[in-house]
XYZ file of C-alpha atoms in Angstrom:
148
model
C 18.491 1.007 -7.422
C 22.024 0.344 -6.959
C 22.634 3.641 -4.278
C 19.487 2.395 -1.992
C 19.103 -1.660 -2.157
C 21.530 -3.834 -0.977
C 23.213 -6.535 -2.583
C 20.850 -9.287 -1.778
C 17.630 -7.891 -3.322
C 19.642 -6.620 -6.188
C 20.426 -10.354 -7.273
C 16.806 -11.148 -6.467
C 15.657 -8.394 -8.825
C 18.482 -9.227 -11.366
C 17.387 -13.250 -11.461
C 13.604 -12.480 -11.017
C 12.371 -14.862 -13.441
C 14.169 -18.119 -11.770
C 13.459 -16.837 -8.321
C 10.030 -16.643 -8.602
C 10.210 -20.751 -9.667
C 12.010 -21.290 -6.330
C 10.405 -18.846 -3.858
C 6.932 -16.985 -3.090
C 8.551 -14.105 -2.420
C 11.159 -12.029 -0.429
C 10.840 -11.227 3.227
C 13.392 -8.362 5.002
C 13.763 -9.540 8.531
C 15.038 -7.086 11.323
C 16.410 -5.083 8.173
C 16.613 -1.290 8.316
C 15.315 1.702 6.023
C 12.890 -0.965 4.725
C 10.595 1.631 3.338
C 13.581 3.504 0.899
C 14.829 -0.477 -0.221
C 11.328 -1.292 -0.876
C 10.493 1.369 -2.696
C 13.975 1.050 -4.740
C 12.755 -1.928 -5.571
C 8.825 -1.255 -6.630
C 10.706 1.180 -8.597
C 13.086 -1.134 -10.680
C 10.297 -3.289 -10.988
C 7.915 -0.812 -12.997
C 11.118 0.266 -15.012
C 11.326 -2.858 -16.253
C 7.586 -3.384 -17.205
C 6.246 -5.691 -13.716
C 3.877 -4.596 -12.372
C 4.877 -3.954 -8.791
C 2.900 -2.133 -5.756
C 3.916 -0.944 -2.659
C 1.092 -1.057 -0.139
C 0.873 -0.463 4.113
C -0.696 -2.988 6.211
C -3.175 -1.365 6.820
C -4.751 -0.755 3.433
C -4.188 -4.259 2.700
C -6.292 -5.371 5.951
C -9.704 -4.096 6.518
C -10.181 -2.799 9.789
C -13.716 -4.005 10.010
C -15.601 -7.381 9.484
C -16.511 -8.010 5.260
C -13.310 -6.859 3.934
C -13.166 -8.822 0.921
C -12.345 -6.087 -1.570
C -9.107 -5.144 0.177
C -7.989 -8.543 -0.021
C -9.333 -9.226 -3.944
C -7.061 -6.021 -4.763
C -3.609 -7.588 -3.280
C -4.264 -9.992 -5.772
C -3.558 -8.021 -8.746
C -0.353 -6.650 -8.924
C 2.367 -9.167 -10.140
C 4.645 -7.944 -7.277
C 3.418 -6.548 -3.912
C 5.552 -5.571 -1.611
C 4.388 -4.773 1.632
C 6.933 -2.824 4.179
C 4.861 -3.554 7.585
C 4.044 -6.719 7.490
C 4.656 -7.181 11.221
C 6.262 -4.637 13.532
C 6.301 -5.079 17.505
C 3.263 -3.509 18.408
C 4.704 -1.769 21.080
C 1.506 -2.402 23.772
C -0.590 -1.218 20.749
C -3.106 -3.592 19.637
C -2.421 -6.288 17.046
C -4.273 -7.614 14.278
C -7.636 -9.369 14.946
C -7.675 -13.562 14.311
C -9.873 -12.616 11.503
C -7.858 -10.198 10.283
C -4.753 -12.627 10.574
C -7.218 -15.015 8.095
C -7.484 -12.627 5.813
C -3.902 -12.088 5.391
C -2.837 -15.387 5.358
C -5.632 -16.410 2.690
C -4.086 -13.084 0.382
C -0.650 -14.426 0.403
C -1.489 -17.748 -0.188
C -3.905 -17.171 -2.803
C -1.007 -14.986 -4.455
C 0.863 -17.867 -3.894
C -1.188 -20.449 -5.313
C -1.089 -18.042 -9.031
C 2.471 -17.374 -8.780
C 2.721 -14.093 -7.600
C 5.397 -12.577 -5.766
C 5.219 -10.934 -2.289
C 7.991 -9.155 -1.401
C 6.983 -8.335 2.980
C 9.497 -7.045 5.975
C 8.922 -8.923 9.240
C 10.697 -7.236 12.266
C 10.962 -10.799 13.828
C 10.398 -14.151 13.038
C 9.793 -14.990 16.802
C 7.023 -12.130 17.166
C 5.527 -12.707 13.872
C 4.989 -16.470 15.605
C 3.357 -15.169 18.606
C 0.840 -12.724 16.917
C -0.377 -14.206 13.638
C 0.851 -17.894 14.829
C 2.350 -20.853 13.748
C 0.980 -21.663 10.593
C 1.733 -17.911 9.259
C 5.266 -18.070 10.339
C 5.840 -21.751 8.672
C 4.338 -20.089 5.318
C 6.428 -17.637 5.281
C 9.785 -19.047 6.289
C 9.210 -22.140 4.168
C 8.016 -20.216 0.667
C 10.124 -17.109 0.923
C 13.467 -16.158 0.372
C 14.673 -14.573 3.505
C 17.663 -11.232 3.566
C 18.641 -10.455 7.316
C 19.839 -6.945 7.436
């Protein structure tokens, strides 16, 4: 893990048990080769017998209306780390508002149990404007944050 994660998540990963006391989770903001870190990560995780997943977006979000299953499953892995949690969309289309419910009711139902989340967020400013306020303030207030 050492070659691919930087020093920030290594110390979250080495003091897991207290952080997960004092935070919801971890969220990368504007960092870079998210993916490889992430996966560094998942990976030291299952070594050491936590059961971590790494899961897109979009198989965490239904892309049609009764989606529940998608969102039962997040709740099952101790640690799920998600590397696209929001992206500029580029003048592609962003989530629906019911989509954005369903997200914010998985991560604060994993929340609410003690789960960890572990998400990247390319900006707190655009994660603000698309998903909105309230899913911005969740975030920033309940997880530990690693710029770069």
């Amino acid at each position: 893990m050492v070659g691919k994660a930087h020093e920030a998540e290594i110390d979250w990963f080495k003091h897991f048990n207290t952080e997960r006391n004092e935070h919801s989770g971890l969220m990368f903001l504007g960092s870079t080769d998210v993916l490889t870190r992430m996966q560094s990560l998942c990976g030291a995780l299952v070594r050491n017998f936590i059961d971590a997943r790494l899961v897109t977006l979009g198989s965490l979000v239904p892309m049609k209306d009764g989606g529940g299953a998608a969102a039962a499953s997040a709740q099952e892995p101790t640690v799920l780390l998600i590397p696209n949690l929001h992206v500029k969309t580029h003048g592609g289309k962003p989530l629906t508002a019911w989509q954005i419910q369903i997200l914010y009711d998985a991560l604060l139902s994993r929340m609410t149990v003690g789960k960890q989340t572990v998400v990247f967020v390319e900006s707190l400013e655009g994660l603000g404007n698309d998903y909105g306020i309230l899913f911005k303030e969740l975030l920033t207030a309940n997880y530990k944050q690693i710029k770069g």
